Backbone as JSON Lines, residues from 0, in Angstrom:
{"i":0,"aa":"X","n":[124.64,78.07,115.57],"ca":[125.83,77.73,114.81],"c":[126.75,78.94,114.76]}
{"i":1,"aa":"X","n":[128.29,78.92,115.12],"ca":[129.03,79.81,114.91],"c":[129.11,79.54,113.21]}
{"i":2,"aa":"X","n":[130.21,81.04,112.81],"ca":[130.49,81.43,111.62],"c":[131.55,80.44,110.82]}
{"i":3,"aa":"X","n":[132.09,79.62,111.34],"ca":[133.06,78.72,110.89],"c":[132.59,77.34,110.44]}
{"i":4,"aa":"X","n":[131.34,76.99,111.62],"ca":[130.31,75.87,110.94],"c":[129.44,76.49,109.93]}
{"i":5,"aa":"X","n":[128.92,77.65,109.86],"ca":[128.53,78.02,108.53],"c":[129.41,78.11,107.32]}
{"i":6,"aa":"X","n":[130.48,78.41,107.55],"ca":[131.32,78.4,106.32],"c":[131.74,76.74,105.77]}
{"i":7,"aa":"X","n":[131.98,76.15,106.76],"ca":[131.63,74.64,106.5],"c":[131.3,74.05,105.66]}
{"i":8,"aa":"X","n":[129.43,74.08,106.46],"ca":[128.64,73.71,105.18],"c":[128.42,74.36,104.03]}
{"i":9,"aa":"X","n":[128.62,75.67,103.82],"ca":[128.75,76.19,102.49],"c":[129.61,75.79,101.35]}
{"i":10,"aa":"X","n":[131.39,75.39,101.95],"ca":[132.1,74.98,101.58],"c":[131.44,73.46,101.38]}
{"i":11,"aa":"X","n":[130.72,72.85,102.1],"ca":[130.92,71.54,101.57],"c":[129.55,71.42,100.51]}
{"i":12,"aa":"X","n":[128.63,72.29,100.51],"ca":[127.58,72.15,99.69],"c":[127.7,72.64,98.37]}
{"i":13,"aa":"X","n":[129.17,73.57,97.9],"ca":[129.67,73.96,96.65],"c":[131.09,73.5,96.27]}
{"i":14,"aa":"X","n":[131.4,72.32,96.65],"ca":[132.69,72.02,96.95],"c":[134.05,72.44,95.52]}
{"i":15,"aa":"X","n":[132.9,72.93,94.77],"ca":[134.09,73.44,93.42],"c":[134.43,74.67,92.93]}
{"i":16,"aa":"X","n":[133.55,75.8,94.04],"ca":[133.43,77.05,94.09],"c":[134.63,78.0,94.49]}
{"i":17,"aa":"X","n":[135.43,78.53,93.34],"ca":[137.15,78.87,94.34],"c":[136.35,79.75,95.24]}
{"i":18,"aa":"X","n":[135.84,80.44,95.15],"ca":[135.84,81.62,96.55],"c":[134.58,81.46,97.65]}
{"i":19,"aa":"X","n":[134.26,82.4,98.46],"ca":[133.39,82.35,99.03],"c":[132.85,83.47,99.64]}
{"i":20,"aa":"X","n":[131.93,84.24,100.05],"ca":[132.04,85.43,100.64],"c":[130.59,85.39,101.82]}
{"i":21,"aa":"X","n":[131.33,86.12,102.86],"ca":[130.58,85.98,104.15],"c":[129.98,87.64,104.53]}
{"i":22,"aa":"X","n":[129.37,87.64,105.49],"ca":[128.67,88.65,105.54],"c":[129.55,89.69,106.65]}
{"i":23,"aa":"X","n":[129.73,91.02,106.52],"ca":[130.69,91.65,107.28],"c":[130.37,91.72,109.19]}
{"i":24,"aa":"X","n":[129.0,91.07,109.12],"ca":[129.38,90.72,111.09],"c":[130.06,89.68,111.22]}
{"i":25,"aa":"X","n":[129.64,88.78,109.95],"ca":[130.69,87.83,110.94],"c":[132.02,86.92,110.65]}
{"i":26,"aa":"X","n":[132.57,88.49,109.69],"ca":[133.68,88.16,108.81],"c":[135.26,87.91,110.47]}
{"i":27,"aa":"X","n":[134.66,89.17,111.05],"ca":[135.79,89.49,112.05],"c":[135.49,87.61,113.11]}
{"i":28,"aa":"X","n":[134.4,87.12,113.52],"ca":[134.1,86.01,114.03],"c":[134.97,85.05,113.37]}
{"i":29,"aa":"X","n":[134.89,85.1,112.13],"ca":[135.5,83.71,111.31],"c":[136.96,83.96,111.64]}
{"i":30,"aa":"X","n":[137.49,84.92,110.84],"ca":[138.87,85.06,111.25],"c":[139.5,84.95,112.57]}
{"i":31,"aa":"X","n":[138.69,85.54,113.77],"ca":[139.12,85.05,115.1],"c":[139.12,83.1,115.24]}
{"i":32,"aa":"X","n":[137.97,82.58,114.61],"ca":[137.86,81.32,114.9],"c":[139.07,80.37,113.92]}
{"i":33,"aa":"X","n":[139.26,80.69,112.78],"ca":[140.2,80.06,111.93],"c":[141.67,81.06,112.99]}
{"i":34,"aa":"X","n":[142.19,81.39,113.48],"ca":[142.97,82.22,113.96],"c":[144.05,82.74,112.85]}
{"i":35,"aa":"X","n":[143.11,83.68,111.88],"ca":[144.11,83.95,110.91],"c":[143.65,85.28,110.42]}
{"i":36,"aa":"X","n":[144.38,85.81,110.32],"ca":[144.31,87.73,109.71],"c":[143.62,87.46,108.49]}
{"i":37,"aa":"X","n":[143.18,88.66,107.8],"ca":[143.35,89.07,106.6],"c":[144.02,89.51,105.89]}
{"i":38,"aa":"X","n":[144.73,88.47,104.71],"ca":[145.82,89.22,103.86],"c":[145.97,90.7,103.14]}
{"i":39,"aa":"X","n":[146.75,90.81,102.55],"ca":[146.2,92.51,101.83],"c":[145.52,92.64,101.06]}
{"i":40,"aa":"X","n":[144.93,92.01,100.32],"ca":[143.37,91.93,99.59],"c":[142.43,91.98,100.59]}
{"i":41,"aa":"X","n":[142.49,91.48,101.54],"ca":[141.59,91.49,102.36],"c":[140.72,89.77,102.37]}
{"i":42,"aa":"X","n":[141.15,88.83,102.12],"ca":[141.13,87.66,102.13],"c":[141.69,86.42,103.28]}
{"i":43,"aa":"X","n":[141.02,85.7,103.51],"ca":[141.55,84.62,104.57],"c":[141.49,83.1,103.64]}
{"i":44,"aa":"X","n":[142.44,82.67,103.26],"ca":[142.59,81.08,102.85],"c":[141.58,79.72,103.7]}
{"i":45,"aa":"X","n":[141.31,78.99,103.32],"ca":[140.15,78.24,104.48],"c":[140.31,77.39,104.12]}
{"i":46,"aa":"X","n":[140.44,76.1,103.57],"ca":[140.25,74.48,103.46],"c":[139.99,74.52,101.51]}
{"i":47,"aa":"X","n":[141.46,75.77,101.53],"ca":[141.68,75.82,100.02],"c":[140.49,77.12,99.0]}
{"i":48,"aa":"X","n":[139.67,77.23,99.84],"ca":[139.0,78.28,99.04],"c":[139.72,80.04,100.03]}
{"i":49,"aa":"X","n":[139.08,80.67,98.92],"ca":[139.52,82.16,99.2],"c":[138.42,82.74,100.13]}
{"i":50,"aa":"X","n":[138.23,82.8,101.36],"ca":[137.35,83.64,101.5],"c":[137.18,85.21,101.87]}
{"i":51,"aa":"X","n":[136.09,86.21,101.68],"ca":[136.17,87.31,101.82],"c":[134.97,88.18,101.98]}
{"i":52,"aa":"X","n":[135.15,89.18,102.67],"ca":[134.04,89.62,103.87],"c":[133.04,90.62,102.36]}
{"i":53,"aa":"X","n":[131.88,89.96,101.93],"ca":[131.06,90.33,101.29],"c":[130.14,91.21,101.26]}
{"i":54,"aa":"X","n":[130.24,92.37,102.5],"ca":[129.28,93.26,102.82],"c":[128.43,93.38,103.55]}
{"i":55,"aa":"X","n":[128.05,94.28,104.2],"ca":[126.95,93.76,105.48],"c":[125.06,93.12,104.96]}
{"i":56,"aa":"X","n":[125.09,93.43,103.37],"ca":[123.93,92.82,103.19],"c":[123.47,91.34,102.59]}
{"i":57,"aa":"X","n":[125.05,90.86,102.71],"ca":[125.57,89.83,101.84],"c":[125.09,88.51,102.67]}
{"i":58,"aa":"X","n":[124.38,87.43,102.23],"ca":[124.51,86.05,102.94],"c":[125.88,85.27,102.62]}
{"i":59,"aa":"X","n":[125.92,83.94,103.07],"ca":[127.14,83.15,102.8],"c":[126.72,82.51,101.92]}
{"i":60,"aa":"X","n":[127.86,82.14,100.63],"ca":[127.25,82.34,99.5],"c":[128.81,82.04,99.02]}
{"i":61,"aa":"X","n":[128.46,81.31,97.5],"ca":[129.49,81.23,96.79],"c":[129.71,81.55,95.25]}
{"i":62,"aa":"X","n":[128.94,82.43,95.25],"ca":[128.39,83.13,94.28],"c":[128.59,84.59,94.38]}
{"i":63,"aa":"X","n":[129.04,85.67,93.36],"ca":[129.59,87.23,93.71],"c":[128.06,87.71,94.52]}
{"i":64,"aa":"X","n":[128.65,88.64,95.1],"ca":[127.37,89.52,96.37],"c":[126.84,90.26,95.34]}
């Protein structure tokens, strides 16, 4: 599974969760696959949630790292 089908199902298994945070390998993956930068927070918008690169020890998760 790429990083965008994981964010997916995360998104769809917490569907009321504003944010989300991914793990820093495969923060740069997601953003290439959604084809969208990171704002100046350091955040990418996704199917209405916030998401943001949670650290390299971090799982995907919608819950603070």
């Amino acid at each position: 599974m790429n990083a965008r089908q994981l964010v997916d199902i995360a998104i769809d298994e917490d569907p009321r969760a504003p944010c989300l945070w991914v793990p820093s390998g495969l923060f740069p993956e997601l953003c290439a696959a959604l084809r969208q930068r990171p704002n100046v927070v350091g955040a990418v918008i996704y199917r209405n949630k916030t998401i943001r690169d949670g650290g390299p020890w971090c799982d995907i998760t919608t819950r603070l790292p």
